[in-house]
XYZ file of C-alpha atoms in Angstrom:
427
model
C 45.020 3.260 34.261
C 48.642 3.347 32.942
C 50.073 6.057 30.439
C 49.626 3.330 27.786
C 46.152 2.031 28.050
C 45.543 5.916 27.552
C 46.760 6.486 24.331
C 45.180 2.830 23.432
C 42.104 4.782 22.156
C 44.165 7.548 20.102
C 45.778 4.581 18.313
C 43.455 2.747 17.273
C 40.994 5.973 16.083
C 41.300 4.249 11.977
C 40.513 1.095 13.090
C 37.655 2.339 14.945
C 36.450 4.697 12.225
C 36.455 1.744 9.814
C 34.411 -0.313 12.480
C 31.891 2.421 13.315
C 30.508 2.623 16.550
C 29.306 0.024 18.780
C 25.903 -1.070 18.892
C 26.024 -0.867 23.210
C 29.095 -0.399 24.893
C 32.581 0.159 24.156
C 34.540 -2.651 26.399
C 37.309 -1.563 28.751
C 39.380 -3.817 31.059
C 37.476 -3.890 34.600
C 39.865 -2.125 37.378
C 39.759 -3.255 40.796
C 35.973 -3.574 42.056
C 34.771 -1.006 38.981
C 31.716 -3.486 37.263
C 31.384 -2.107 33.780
C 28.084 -3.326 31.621
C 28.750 -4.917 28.453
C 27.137 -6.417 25.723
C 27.484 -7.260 22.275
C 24.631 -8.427 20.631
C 25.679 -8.523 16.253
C 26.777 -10.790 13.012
C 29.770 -8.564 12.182
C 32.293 -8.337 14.819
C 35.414 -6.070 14.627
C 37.888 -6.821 17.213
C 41.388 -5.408 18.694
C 44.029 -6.692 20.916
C 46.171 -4.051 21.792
C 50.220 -4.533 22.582
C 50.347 -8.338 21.935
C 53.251 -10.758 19.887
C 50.704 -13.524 19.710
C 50.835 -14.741 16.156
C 48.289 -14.442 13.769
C 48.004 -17.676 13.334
C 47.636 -18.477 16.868
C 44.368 -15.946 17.481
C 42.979 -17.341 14.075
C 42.769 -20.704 15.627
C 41.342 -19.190 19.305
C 38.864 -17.597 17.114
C 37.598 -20.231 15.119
C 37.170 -22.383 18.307
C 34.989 -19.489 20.490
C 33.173 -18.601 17.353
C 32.415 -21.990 16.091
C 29.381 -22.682 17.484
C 27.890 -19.359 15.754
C 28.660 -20.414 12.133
C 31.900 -18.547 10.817
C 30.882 -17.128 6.904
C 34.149 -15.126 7.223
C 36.881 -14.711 9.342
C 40.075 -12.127 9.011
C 43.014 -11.667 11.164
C 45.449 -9.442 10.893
C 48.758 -8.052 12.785
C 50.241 -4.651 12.457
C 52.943 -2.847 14.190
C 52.293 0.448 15.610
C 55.152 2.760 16.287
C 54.602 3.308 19.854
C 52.808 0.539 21.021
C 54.660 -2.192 19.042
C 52.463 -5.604 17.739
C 48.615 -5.260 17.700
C 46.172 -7.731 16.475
C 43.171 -6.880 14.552
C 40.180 -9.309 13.767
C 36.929 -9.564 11.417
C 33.864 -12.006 11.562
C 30.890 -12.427 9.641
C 29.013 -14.946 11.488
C 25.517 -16.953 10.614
C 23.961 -16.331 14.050
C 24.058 -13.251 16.272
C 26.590 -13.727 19.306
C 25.183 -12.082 22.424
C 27.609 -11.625 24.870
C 27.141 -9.610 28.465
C 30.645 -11.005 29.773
C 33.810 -8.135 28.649
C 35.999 -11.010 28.482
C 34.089 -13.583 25.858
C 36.765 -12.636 23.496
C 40.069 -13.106 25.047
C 42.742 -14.392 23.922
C 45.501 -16.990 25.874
C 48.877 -17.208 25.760
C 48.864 -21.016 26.948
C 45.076 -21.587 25.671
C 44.074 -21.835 29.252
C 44.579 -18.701 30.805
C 42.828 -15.841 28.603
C 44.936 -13.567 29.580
C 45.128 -11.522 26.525
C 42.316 -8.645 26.897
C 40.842 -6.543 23.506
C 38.070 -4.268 22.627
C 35.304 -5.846 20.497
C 32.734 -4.523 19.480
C 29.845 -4.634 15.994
C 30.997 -3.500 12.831
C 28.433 -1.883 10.953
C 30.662 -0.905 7.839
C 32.131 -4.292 7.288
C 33.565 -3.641 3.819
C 35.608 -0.689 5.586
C 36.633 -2.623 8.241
C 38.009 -5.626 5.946
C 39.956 -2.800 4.164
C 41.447 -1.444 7.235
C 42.777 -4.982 8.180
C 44.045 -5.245 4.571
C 45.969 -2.568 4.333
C 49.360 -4.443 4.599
C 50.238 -7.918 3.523
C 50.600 -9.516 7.147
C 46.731 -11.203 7.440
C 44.983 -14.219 7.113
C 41.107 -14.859 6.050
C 38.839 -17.552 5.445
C 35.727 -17.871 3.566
C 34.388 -15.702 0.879
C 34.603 -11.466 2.210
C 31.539 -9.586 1.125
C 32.923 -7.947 -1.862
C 33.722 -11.235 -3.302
C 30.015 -12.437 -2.808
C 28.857 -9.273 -4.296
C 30.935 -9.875 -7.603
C 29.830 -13.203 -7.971
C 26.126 -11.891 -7.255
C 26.199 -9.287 -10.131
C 28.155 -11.644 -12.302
C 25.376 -14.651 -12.026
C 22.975 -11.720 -12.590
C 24.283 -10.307 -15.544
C 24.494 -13.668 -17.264
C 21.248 -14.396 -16.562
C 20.177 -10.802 -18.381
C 22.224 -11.826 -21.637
C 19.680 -14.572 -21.764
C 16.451 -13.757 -20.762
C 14.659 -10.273 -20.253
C 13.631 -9.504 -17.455
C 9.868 -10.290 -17.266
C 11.118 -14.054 -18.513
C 13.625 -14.429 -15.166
C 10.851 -12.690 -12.960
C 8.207 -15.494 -14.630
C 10.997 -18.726 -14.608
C 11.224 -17.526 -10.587
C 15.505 -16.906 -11.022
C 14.731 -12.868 -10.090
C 13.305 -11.974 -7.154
C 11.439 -8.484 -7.219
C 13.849 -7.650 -4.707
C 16.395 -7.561 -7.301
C 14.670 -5.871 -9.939
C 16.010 -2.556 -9.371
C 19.919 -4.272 -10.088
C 18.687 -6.357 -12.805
C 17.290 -2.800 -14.681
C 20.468 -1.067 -13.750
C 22.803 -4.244 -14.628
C 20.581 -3.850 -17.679
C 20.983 -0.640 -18.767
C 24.413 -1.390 -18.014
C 24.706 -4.643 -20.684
C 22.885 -1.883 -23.177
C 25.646 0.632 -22.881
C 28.237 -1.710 -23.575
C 26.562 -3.332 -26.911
C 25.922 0.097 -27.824
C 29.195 2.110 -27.574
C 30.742 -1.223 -29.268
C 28.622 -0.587 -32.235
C 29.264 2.234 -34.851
C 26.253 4.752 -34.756
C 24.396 6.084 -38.380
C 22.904 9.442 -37.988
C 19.149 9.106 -36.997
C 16.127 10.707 -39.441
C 14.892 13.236 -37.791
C 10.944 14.397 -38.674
C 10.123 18.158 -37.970
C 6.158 18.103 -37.386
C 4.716 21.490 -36.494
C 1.409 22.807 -36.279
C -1.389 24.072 -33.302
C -2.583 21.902 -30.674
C -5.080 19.401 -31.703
C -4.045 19.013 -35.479
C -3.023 15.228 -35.347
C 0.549 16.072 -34.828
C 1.403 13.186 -32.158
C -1.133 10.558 -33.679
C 0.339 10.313 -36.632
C 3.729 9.765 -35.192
C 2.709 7.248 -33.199
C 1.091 5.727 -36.155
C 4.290 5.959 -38.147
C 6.044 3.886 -35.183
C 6.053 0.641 -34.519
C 8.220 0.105 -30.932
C 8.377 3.076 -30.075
C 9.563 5.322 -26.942
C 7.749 9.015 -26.153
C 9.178 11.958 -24.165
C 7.145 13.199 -21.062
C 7.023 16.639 -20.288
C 10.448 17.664 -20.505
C 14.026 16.179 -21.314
C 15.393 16.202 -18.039
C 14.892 11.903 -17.600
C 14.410 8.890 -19.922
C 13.053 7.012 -18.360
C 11.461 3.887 -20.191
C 14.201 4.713 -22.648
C 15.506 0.805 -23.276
C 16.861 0.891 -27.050
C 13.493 1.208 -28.976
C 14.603 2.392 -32.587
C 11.796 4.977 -32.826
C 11.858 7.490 -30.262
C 8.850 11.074 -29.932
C 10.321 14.054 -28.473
C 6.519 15.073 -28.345
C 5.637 18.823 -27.602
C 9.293 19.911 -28.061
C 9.352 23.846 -26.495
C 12.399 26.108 -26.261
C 12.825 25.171 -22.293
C 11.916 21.625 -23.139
C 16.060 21.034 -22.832
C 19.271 23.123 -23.263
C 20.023 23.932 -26.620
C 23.716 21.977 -26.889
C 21.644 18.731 -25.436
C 19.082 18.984 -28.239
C 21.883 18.937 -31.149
C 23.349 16.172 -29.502
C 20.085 14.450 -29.169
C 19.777 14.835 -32.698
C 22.977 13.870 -33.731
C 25.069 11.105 -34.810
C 27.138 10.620 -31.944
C 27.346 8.460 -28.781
C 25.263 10.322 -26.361
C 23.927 8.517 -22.747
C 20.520 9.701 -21.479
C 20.083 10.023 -18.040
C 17.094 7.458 -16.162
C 16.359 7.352 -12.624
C 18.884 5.274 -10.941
C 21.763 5.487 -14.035
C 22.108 6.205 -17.520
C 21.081 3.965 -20.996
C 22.415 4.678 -24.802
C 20.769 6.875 -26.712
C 20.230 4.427 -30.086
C 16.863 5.729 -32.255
C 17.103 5.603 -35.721
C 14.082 7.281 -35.981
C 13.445 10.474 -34.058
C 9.958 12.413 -34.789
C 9.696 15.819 -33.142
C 6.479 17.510 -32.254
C 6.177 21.399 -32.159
C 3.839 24.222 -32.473
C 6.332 25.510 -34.929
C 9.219 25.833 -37.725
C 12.511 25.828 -35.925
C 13.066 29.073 -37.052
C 10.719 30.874 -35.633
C 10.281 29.041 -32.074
C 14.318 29.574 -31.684
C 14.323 33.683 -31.997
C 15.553 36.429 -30.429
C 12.562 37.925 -28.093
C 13.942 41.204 -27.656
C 14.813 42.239 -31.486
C 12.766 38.922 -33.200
C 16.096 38.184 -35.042
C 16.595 34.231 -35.405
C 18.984 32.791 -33.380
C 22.454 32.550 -35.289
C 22.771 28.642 -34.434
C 19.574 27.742 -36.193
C 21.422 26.425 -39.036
C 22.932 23.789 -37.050
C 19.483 22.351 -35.906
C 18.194 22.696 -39.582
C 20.910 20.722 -40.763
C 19.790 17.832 -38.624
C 16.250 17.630 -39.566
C 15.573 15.438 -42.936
C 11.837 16.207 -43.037
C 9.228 18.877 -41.919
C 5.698 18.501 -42.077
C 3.086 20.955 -41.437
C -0.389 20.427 -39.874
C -3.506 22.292 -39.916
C -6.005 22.010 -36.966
C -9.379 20.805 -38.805
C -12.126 23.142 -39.525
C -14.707 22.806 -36.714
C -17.916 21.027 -37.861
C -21.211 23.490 -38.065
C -23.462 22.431 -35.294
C -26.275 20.869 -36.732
C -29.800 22.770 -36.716
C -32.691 20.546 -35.937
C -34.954 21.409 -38.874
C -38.381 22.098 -38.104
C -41.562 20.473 -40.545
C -42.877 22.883 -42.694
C -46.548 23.866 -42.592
C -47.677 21.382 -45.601
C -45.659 19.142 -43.823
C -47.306 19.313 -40.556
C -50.888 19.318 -41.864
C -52.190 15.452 -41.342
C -53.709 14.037 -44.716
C -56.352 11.192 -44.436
C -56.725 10.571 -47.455
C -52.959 10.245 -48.406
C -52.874 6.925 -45.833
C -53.169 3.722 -46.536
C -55.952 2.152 -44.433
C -53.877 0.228 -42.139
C -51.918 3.422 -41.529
C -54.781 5.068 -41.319
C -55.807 2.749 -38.694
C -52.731 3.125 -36.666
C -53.090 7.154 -36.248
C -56.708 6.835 -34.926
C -55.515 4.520 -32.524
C -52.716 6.596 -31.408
C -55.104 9.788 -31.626
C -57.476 7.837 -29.586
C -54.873 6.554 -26.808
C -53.500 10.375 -26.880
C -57.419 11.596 -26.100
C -58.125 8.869 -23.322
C -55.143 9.736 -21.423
C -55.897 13.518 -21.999
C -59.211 12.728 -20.430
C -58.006 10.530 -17.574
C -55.798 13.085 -17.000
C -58.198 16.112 -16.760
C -60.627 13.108 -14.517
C -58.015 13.055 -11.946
C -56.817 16.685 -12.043
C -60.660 17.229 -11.067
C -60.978 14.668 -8.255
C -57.761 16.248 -6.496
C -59.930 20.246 -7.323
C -62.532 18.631 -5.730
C -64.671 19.514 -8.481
C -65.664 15.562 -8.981
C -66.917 14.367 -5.226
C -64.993 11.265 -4.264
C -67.928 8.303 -3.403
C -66.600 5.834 -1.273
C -67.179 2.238 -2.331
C -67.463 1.015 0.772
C -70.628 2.785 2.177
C -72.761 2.694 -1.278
C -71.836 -1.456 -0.689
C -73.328 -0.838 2.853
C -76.531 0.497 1.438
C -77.248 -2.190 -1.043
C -77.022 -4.652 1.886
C -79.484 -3.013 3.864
C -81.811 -2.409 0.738
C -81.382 -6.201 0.020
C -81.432 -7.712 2.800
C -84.485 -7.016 5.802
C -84.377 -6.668 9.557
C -85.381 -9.953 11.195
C -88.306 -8.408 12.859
C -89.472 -7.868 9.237
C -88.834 -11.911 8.092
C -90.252 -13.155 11.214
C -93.464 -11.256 10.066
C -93.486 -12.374 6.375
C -92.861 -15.885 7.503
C -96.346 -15.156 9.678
C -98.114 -14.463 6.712
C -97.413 -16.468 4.695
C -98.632 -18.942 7.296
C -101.389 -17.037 8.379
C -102.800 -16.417 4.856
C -104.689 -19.237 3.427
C -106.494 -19.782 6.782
C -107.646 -16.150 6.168
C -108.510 -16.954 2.615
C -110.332 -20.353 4.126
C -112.614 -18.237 6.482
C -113.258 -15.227 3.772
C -114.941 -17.916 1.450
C -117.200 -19.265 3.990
C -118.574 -16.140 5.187
């Protein structure tokens, strides 16, 4: 390998670093019966061709013809002039279809279109954006198609005019947003928010102080002062569901709830942006109700002395109106009162007779079940014997019904008997 396909590598390290690595093999010119394996198998191609004066032009058009039948999106050439090596040629492709080549050579340029004897190194390009740059650094370059960057603009541009006329939950229903893009439509969002706001001259919010224990109606009655209305979650660190409501509960406020400086600004007149997951939205309430187990003044102290904190004043001077609540008294439990004695005592004579008839019925039903009860409970002591049905049945039969010796014989008689009765009157 000669001195100058050695330092081929060290020149090129920026184009290669904007190109990443290749997905399978770097290529290198075969030497002498040396079989090197190659393949490139991507979309985004990033190519070099080392030491050559073909022009620019002329490789655009080679490229266009090998790459055709893949679909070209977007295609960048590009010559520089190193100061060792002289002319090099650099190229970008976004295609439609993935090219998968296993020959080191599919790229090559020609001299004379029919020789190829113009070798590079090509390889994928995972960070096409970087790549495009690279190639763009001077003015000596020629493109076609839209690059990346220019798709993304036009993208985010389409998107945000769709946001400054619908919300949304209206583009995701009308099927122009795809959930996929919900995440940029909510920052692009927040984004559109930010802009209207900080154009807009901000009046200082009113601020409601209400204090009082746990469990005296302190957040319920905010939230029944508020219409739309957004509420704080455990602490200050995120927004998030923050999107310009004009009423806004910082509910539970504590002294680590936020830093100090971030609560006056909260508080304040000012432009302030809130941080939510993914970004940041204006800070617009013109209504903000606070929530605390206590006066200002004595939740902001001093624990080691007790002495109130020397900045109070400036969060006093932000609050228009403090309320107090008391927890409710807790309701007696309630006693089940027990009948007196006169009470208890059954009069007859006070009922009317069809009430009268109803409580001997009941007392009736009350003493047959007593007795069935006491019946069974007996039975199972074994103080009742248990007949069984089945042999007193049994017994009747035989009772009722004679052997057939015995009707044979009464049959006899019966035939017997007036012959008997015949011969007693003649003797």
């Amino acid at each position: 390998m000669s001195e100058n396909r050695k330092n081929e590598g060290a020149n090129d390290k920026p184009a290669a670093a904007a190109a990443n690595k290749p997905t399978r093999a770097v290529v290198k010119k075969p030497t002498g019966d040396v079989v090197v394996q190659f393949r490139l198998n991507a979309k985004n191609l990033f190519c070099t061709w080392p030491q050559t004066a073909l022009p620019k032009e002329n490789a655009f058009k080679q490229l266009k013809t090998i790459l055709g039948v893949y679909g070209i999106k977007y295609l960048l050439v590009c010559q520089e002039r190193h100061e060792e090596e002289g002319l090099h040629l650099h190229a970008v492709a976004i295609l439609d279809k993935k090219v998968n080549f296993k020959d080191c050579r599919c790229l090559d340029l020609s001299t004379d279109w029919i020789s190829r004897d113009i070798h590079g190194q090509y390889q994928a390009a995972r960070a096409i954006r970087d790549a495009i740059a690279y190639c763009k650094k001077k003015d000596n370059w020629l493109e076609e198609g839209e690059s990346p960057a220019i798709q993304a603009k036009k993208k985010g541009k389409a998107l945000k005019d769709l946001l400054l006329a619908k919300t949304i939950e209206e583009a995701i229903d009308d099927g122009e947003l795809s959930p996929y893009h919900i995440k940029m439509a909510t920052i692009l969002k927040q984004t559109i928010a930010l802009e209207r706001s900080e154009s807009q001259q901000r009046q200082k919010p009113t601020v409601n102080w209400f204090w009082g224990p746990t469990g005296s109606g302190k957040t319920r009655k905010a939230v029944e002062l508020s219409g739309d209305y957004w509420m704080s979650n455990e602490n200050l660190k995120w927004f998030d569901g923050y999107n310009g409501q004009k009423v806004a509960i910082l509910d539970d406020l504590r002294v680590d709830s936020c830093p100090w400086g971030f609560l006056l600004r909260l508080l304040d007149r000012y432009k302030l942006r809130v941080p939510v997951k993914g970004g940041y939205v204006a800070w617009t309430p013109d209504i903000i109700i606070v929530t605390a187990p206590a006066l200002p003044e004595t939740m902001f102290v001093n624990h080691t002395n007790g002495e109130v904190w020397d900045k109070i004043e400036q969060l006093k001077r932000r609050i228009d109106v403090t309320e107090e609540f008391e927890k409710p008294p807790e309701k007696p439990e309630e006693k089940e009162e027990k009948p007196t004695k006169e009470e208890a005592t059954w009069d007859e004579e006070s009922l009317s007779p069809r009430r009268r008839k109803m409580e001997l019925e009941e007392l009736e039903d009350d003493a047959c079940s007593w007795i069935a009860g006491r019946i069974a409970m007996m039975i199972e002591d074994g103080e009742i014997p248990l007949k069984d049905p089945e042999e007193k049945e049994e017994k009747q039969e035989k009772i009722e019904k004679p052997s057939m010796a015995e009707a044979k014989k009464t049959e006899e008689d019966k035939f017997i008997e007036p012959f008997k009765l015949a011969k007693k009157s003649e003797d």
